[in-house]
PDB file of C-alpha atoms in Angstrom:
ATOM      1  CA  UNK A   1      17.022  -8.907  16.691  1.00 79.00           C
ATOM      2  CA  UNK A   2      17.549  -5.754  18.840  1.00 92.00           C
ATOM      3  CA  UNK A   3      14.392  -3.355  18.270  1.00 96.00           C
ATOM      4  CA  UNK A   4      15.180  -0.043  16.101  1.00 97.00           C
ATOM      5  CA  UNK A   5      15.795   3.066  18.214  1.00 98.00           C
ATOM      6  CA  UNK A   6      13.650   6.067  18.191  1.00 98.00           C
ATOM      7  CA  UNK A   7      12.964   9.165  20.676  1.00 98.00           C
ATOM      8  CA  UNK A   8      10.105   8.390  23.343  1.00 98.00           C
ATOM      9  CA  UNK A   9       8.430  11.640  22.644  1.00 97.00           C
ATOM     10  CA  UNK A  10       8.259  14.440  20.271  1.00 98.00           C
ATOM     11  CA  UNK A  11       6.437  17.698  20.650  1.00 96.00           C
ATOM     12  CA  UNK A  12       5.627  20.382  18.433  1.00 96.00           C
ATOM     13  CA  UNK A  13       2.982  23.253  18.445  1.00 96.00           C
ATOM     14  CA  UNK A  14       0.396  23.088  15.605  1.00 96.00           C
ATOM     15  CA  UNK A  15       1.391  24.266  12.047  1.00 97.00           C
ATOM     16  CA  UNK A  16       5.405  22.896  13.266  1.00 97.00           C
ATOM     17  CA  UNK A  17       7.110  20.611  11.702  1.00 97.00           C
ATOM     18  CA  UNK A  18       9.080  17.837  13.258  1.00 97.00           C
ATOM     19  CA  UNK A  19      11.006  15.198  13.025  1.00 98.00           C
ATOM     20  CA  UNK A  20      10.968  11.573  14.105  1.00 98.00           C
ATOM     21  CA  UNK A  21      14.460   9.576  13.952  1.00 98.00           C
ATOM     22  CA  UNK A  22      14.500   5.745  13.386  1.00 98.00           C
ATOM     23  CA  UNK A  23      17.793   4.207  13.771  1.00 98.00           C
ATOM     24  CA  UNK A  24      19.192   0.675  13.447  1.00 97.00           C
ATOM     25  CA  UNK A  25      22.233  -1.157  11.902  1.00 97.00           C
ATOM     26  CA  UNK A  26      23.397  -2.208   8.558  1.00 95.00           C
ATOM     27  CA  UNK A  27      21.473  -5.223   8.767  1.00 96.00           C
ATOM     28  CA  UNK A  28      18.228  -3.616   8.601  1.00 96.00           C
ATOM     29  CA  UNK A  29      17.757  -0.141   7.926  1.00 97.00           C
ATOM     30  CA  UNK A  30      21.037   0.617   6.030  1.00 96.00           C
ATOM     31  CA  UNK A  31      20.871  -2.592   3.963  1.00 95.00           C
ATOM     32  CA  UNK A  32      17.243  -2.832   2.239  1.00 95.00           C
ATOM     33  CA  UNK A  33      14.787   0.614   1.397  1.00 96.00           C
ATOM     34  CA  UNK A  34      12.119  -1.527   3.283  1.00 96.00           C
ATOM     35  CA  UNK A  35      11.604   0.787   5.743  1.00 97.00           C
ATOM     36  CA  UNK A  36       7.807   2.024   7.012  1.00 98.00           C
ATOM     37  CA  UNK A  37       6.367   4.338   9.468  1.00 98.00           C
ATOM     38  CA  UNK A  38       3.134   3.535  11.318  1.00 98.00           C
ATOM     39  CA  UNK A  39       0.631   5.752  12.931  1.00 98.00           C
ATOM     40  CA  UNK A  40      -1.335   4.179  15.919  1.00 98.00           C
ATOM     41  CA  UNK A  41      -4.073   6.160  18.218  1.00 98.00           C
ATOM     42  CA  UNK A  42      -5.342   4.902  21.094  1.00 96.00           C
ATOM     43  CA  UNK A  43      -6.918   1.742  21.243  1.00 94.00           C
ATOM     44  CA  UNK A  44      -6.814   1.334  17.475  1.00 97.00           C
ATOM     45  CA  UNK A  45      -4.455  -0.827  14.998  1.00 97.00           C
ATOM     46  CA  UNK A  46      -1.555   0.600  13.408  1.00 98.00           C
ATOM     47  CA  UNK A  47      -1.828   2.491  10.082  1.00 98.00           C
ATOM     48  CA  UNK A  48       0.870   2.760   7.070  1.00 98.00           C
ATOM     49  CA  UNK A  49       1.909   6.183   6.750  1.00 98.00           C
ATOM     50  CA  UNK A  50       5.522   5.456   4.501  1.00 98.00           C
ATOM     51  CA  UNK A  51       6.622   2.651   2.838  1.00 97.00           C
ATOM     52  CA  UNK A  52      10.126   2.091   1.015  1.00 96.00           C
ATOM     53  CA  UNK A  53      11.113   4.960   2.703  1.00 97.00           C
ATOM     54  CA  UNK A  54       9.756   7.823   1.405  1.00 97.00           C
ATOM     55  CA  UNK A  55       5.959   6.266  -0.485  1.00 97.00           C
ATOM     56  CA  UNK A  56       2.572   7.396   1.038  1.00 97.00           C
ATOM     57  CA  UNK A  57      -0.216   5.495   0.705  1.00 95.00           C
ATOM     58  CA  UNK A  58      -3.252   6.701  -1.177  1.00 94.00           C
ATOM     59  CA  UNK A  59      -5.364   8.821   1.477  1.00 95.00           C
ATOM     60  CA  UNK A  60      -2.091   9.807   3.420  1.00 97.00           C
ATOM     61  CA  UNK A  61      -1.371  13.212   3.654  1.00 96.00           C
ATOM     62  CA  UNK A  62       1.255  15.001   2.096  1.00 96.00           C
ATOM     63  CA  UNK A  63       2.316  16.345   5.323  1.00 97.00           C
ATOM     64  CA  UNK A  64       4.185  13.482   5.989  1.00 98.00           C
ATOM     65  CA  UNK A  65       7.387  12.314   4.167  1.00 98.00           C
ATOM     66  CA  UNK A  66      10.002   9.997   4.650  1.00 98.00           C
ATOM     67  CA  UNK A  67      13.266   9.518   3.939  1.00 97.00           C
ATOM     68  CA  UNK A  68      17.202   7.827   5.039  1.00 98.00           C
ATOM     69  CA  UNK A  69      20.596   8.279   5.680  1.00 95.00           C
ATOM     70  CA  UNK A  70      22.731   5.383   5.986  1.00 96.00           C
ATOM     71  CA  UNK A  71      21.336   3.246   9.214  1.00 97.00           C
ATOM     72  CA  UNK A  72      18.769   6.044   9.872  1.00 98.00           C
ATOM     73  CA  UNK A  73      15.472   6.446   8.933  1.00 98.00           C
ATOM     74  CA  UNK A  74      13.397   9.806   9.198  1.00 98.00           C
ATOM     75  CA  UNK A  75       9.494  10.611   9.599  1.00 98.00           C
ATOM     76  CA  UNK A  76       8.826  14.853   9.118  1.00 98.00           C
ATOM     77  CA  UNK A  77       5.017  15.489   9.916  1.00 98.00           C
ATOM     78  CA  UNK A  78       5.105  19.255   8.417  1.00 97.00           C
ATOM     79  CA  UNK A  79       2.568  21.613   9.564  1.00 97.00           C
ATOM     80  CA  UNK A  80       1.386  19.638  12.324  1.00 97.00           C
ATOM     81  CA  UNK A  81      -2.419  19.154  13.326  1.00 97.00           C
ATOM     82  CA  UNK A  82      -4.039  18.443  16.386  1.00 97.00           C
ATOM     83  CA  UNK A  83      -4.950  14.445  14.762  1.00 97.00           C
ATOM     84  CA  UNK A  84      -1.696  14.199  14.485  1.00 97.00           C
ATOM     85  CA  UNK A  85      -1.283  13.442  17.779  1.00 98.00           C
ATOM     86  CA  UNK A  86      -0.483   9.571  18.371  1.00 98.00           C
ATOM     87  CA  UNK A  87       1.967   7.200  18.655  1.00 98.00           C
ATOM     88  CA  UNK A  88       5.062   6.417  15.791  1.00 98.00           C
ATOM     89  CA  UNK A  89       6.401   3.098  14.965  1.00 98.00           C
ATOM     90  CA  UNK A  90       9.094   2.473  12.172  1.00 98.00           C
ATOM     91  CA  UNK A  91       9.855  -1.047  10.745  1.00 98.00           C
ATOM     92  CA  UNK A  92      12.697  -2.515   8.323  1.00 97.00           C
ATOM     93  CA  UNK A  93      12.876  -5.333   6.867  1.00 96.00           C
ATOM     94  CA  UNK A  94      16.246  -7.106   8.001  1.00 96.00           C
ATOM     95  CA  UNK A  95      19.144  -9.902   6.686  1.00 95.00           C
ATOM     96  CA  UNK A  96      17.447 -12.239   8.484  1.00 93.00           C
ATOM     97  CA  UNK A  97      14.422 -12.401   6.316  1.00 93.00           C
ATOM     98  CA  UNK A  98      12.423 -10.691   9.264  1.00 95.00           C
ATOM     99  CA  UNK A  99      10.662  -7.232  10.173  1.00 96.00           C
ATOM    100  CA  UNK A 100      11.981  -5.246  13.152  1.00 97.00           C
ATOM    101  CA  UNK A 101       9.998  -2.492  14.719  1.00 98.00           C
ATOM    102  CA  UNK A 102      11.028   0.685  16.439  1.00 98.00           C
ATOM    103  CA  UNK A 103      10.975   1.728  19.731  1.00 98.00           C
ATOM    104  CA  UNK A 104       7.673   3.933  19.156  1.00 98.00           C
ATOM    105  CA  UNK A 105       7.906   7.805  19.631  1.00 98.00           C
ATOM    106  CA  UNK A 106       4.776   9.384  21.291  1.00 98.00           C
ATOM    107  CA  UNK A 107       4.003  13.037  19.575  1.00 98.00           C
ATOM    108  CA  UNK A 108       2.380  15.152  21.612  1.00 97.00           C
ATOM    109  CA  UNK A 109       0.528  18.576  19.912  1.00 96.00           C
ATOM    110  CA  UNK A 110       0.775  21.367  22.324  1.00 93.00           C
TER     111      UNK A 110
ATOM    112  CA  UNK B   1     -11.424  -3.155   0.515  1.00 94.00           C
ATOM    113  CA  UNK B   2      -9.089  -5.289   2.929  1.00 96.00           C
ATOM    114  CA  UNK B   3     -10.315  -6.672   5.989  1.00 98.00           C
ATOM    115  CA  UNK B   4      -8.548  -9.013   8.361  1.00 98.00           C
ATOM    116  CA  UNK B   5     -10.204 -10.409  10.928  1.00 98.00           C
ATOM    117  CA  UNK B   6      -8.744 -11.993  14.309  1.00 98.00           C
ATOM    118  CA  UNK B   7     -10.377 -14.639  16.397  1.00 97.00           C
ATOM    119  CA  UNK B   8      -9.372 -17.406  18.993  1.00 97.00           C
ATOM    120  CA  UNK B   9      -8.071 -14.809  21.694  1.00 96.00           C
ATOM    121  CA  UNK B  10      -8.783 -15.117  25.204  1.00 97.00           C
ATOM    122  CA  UNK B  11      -7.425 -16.419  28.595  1.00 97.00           C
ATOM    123  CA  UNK B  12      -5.109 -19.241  29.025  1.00 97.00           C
ATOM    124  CA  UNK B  13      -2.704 -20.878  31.786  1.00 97.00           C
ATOM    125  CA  UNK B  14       1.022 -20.589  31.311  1.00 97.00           C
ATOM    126  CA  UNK B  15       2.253 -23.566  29.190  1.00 97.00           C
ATOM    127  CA  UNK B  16      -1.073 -23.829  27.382  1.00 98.00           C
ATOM    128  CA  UNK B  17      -1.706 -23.818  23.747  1.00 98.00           C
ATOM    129  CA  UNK B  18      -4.141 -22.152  21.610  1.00 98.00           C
ATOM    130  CA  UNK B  19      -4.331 -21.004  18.017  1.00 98.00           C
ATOM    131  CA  UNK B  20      -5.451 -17.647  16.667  1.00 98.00           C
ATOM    132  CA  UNK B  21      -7.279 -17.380  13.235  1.00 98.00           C
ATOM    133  CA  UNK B  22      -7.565 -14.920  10.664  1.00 98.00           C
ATOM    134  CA  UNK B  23      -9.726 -14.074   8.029  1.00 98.00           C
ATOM    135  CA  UNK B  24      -8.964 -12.208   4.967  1.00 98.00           C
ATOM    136  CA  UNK B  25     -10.783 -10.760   2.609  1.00 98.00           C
ATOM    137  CA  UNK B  26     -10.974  -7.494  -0.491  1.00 97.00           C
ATOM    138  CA  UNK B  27      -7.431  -8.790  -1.755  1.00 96.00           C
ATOM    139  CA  UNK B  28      -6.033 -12.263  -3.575  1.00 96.00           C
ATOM    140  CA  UNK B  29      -5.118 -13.291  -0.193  1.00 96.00           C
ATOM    141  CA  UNK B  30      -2.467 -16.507  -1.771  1.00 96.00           C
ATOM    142  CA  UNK B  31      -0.351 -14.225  -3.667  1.00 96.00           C
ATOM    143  CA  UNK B  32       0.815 -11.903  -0.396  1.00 96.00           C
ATOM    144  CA  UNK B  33       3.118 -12.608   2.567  1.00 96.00           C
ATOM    145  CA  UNK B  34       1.128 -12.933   5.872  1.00 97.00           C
ATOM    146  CA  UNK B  35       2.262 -11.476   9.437  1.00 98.00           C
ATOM    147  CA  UNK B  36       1.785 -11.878  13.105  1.00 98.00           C
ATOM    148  CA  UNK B  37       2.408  -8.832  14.995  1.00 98.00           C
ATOM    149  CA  UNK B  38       1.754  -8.443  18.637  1.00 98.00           C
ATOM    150  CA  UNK B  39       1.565  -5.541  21.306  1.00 98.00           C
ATOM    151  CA  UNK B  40       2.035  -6.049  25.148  1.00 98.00           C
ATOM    152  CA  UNK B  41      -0.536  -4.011  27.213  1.00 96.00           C
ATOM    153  CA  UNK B  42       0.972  -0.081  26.912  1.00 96.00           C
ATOM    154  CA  UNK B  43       4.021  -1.622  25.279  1.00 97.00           C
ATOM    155  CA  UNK B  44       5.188  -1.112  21.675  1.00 97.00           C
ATOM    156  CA  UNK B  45       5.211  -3.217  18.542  1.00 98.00           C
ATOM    157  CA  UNK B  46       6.820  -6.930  17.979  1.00 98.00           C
ATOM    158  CA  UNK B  47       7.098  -8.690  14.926  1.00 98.00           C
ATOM    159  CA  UNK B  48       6.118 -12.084  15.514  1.00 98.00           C
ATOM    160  CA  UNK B  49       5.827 -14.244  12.366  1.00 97.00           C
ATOM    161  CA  UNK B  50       5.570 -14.248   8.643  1.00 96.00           C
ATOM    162  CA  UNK B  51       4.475 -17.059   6.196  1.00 96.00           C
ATOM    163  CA  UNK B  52       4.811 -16.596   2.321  1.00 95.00           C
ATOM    164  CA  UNK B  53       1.988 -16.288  -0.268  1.00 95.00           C
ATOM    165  CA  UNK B  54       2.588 -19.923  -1.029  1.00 94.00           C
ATOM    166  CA  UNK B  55       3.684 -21.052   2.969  1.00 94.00           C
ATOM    167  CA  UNK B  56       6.713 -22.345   1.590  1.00 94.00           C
ATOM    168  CA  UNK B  57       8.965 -19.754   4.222  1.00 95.00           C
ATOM    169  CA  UNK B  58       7.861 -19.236   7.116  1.00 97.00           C
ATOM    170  CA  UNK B  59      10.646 -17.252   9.616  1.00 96.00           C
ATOM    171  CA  UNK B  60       9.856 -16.269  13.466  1.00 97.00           C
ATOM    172  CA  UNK B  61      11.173 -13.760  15.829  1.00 97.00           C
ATOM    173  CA  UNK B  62      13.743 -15.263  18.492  1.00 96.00           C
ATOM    174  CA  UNK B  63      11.268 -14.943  21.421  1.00 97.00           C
ATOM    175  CA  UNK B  64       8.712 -17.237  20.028  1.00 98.00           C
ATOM    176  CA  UNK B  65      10.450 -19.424  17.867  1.00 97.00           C
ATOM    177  CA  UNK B  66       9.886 -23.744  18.196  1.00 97.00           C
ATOM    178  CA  UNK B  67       7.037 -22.356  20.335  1.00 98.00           C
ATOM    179  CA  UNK B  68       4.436 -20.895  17.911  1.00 98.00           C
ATOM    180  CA  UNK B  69       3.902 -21.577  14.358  1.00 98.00           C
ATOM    181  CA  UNK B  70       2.211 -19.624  11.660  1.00 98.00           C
ATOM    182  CA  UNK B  71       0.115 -21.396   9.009  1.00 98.00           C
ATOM    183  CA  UNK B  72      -2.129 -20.635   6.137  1.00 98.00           C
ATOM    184  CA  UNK B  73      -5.097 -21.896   4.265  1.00 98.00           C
ATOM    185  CA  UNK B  74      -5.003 -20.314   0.811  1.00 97.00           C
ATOM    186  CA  UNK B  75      -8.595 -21.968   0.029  1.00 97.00           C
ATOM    187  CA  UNK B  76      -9.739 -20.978   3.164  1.00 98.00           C
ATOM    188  CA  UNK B  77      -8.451 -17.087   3.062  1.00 98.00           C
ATOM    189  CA  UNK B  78      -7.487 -17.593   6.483  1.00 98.00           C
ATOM    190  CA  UNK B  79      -4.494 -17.332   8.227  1.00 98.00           C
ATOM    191  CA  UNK B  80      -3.426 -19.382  11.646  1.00 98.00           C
ATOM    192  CA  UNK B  81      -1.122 -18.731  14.795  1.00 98.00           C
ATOM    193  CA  UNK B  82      -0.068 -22.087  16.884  1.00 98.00           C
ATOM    194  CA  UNK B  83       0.786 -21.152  20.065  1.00 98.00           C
ATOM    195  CA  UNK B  84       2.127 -23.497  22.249  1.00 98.00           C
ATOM    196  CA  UNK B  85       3.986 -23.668  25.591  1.00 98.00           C
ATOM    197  CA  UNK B  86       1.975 -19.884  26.542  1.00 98.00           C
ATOM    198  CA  UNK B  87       4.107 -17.984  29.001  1.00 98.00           C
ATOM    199  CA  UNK B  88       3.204 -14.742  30.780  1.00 97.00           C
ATOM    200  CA  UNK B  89       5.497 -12.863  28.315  1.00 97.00           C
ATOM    201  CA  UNK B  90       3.138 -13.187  25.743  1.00 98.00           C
ATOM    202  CA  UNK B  91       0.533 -11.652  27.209  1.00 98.00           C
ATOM    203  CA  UNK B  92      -0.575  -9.162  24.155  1.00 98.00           C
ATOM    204  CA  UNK B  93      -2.961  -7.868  21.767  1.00 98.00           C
ATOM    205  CA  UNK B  94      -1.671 -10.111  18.560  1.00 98.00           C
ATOM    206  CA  UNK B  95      -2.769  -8.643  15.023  1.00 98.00           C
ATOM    207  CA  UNK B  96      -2.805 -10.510  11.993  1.00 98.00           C
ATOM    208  CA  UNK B  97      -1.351  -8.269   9.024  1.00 98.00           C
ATOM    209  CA  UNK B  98      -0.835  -8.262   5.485  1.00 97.00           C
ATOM    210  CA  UNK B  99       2.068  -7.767   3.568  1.00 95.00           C
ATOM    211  CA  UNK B 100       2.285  -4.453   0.797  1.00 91.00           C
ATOM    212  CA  UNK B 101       4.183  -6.661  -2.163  1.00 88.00           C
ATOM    213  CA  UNK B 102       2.698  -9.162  -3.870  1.00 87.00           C
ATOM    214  CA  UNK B 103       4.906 -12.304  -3.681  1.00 83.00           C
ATOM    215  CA  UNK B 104       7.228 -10.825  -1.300  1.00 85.00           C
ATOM    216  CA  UNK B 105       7.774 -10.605   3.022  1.00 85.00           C
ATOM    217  CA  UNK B 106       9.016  -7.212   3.429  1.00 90.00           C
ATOM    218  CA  UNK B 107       6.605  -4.392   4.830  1.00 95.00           C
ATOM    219  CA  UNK B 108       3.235  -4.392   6.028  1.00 96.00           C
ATOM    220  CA  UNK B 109       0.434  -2.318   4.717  1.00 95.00           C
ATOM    221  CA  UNK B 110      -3.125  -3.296   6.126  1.00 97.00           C
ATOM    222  CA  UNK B 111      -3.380  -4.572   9.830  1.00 98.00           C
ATOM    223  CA  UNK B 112      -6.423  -6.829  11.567  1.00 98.00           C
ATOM    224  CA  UNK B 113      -8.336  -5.476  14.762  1.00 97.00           C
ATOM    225  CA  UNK B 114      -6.442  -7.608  16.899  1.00 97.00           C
ATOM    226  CA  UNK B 115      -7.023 -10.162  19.385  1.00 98.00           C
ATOM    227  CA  UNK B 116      -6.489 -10.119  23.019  1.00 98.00           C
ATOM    228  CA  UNK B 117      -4.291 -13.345  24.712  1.00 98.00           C
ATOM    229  CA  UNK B 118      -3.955 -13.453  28.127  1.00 98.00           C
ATOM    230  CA  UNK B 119      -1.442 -15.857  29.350  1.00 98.00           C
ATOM    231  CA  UNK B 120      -2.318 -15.725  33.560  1.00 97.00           C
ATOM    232  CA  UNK B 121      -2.997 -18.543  35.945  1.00 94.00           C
TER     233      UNK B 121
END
């Protein structure tokens, strides 16, 4: 199972908005709305940010939304904050009966 | 609240075994799908394993499979990682997660602390 595709980096300037891309095949992120988007600072564990696509969690902020277009999967972090700084992971569930993770995407506030 | 907690990392010889453990707690632990996750040192994510509520499925990622196997204890709350023939590929930080839908193996919601294996002779 090849790993999803994302950018390496993404920038923005505080109070931007931007976009991260997630992109696989049929198999995974085009067949099943199991996709999720993890946030993961340094030297910590991952943390759910979207699940089936477009959820939040209670506690996450509204700033960041979710959502897909065929095999590609999309994480917008509007007005963009300093904490938001970290790296991006996105997962789907695939045909296989197994998860696949992205790439990662660092974002970088500048 | 959920806490998982990883133990049984450390340092180990290529084509060693040893077994992580994980212990859950804040949730019904034997009615949610179980993960293994790991992350090579300044390297990104890979799905490892996954084991149903009941450990009836169990289904591995192509780089580790007949090598490790995942496991569960239901009465014990704990969750296990066999991992056998240890290469230096596997060198990672290996978290023990839990899946978001109850009876199901399809996203993850609350991830362990992690626990270091070094594979290094």
């Amino acid at each position: 199972q090849s790993a999803l595709t994302q950018p390496a980096s993404v920038s923005g300037s505080p109070g931007q908005s931007i976009t991260i891309s997630c992109t696989g095949t049929s198999s995974d992120v085009g067949g099943y709305n199991y996709v999720s988007w993890y946030q993961q600072h340094p030297g910590e564990a991952p943390k759910l940010m979207i699940y089936d696509v477009s959820n939040r969690p209670s506690g996450v902020s509204n700033r960041f939304s979710g959502s897909k277009s065929a095999n590609t999967a999309s994480l917008t972090i509007s007005g963009l904050q300093a904490e938001d700084e970290a790296d991006y992971y996105c997962s789907s569930y695939t045909t296989s009966n197994t998860l696949v993770f992205g790439t990662g995407t660092q974002v970088t506030v500048l | 609240q959920v806490q998982l907690v990883e133990s049984g990392g450390g340092v180990v010889q290529p084509g060693r075994s040893l077994r992580l453990s994980c212990a859950a707690s804040g949730f019904t632990f034997s009615t949610y799908g179980m993960h293994w996750v790991r992350q090579a040192p300044g390297k990104g994510l890979e799905w490892v394993a996954v084991i149903s509520y009941d450990g009836g499925n169990k289904y591995y990622a192509d780089s580790v499979k007949g090598r490790f196997t995942i496991s569960r204890d239901n009465s014990k709350n704990t969750l296990y990682l066999q991992m056998n023939s240890l290469r230096t590929e596997d060198t990672a930080v290996y978290y023990c997660a839990k899946d978001w839908k109850v009876g199901a193996n399809v996203e993850i919601d609350y991830w362990g602390q992690g626990t270091l294996v070094t594979v290094s002779s």
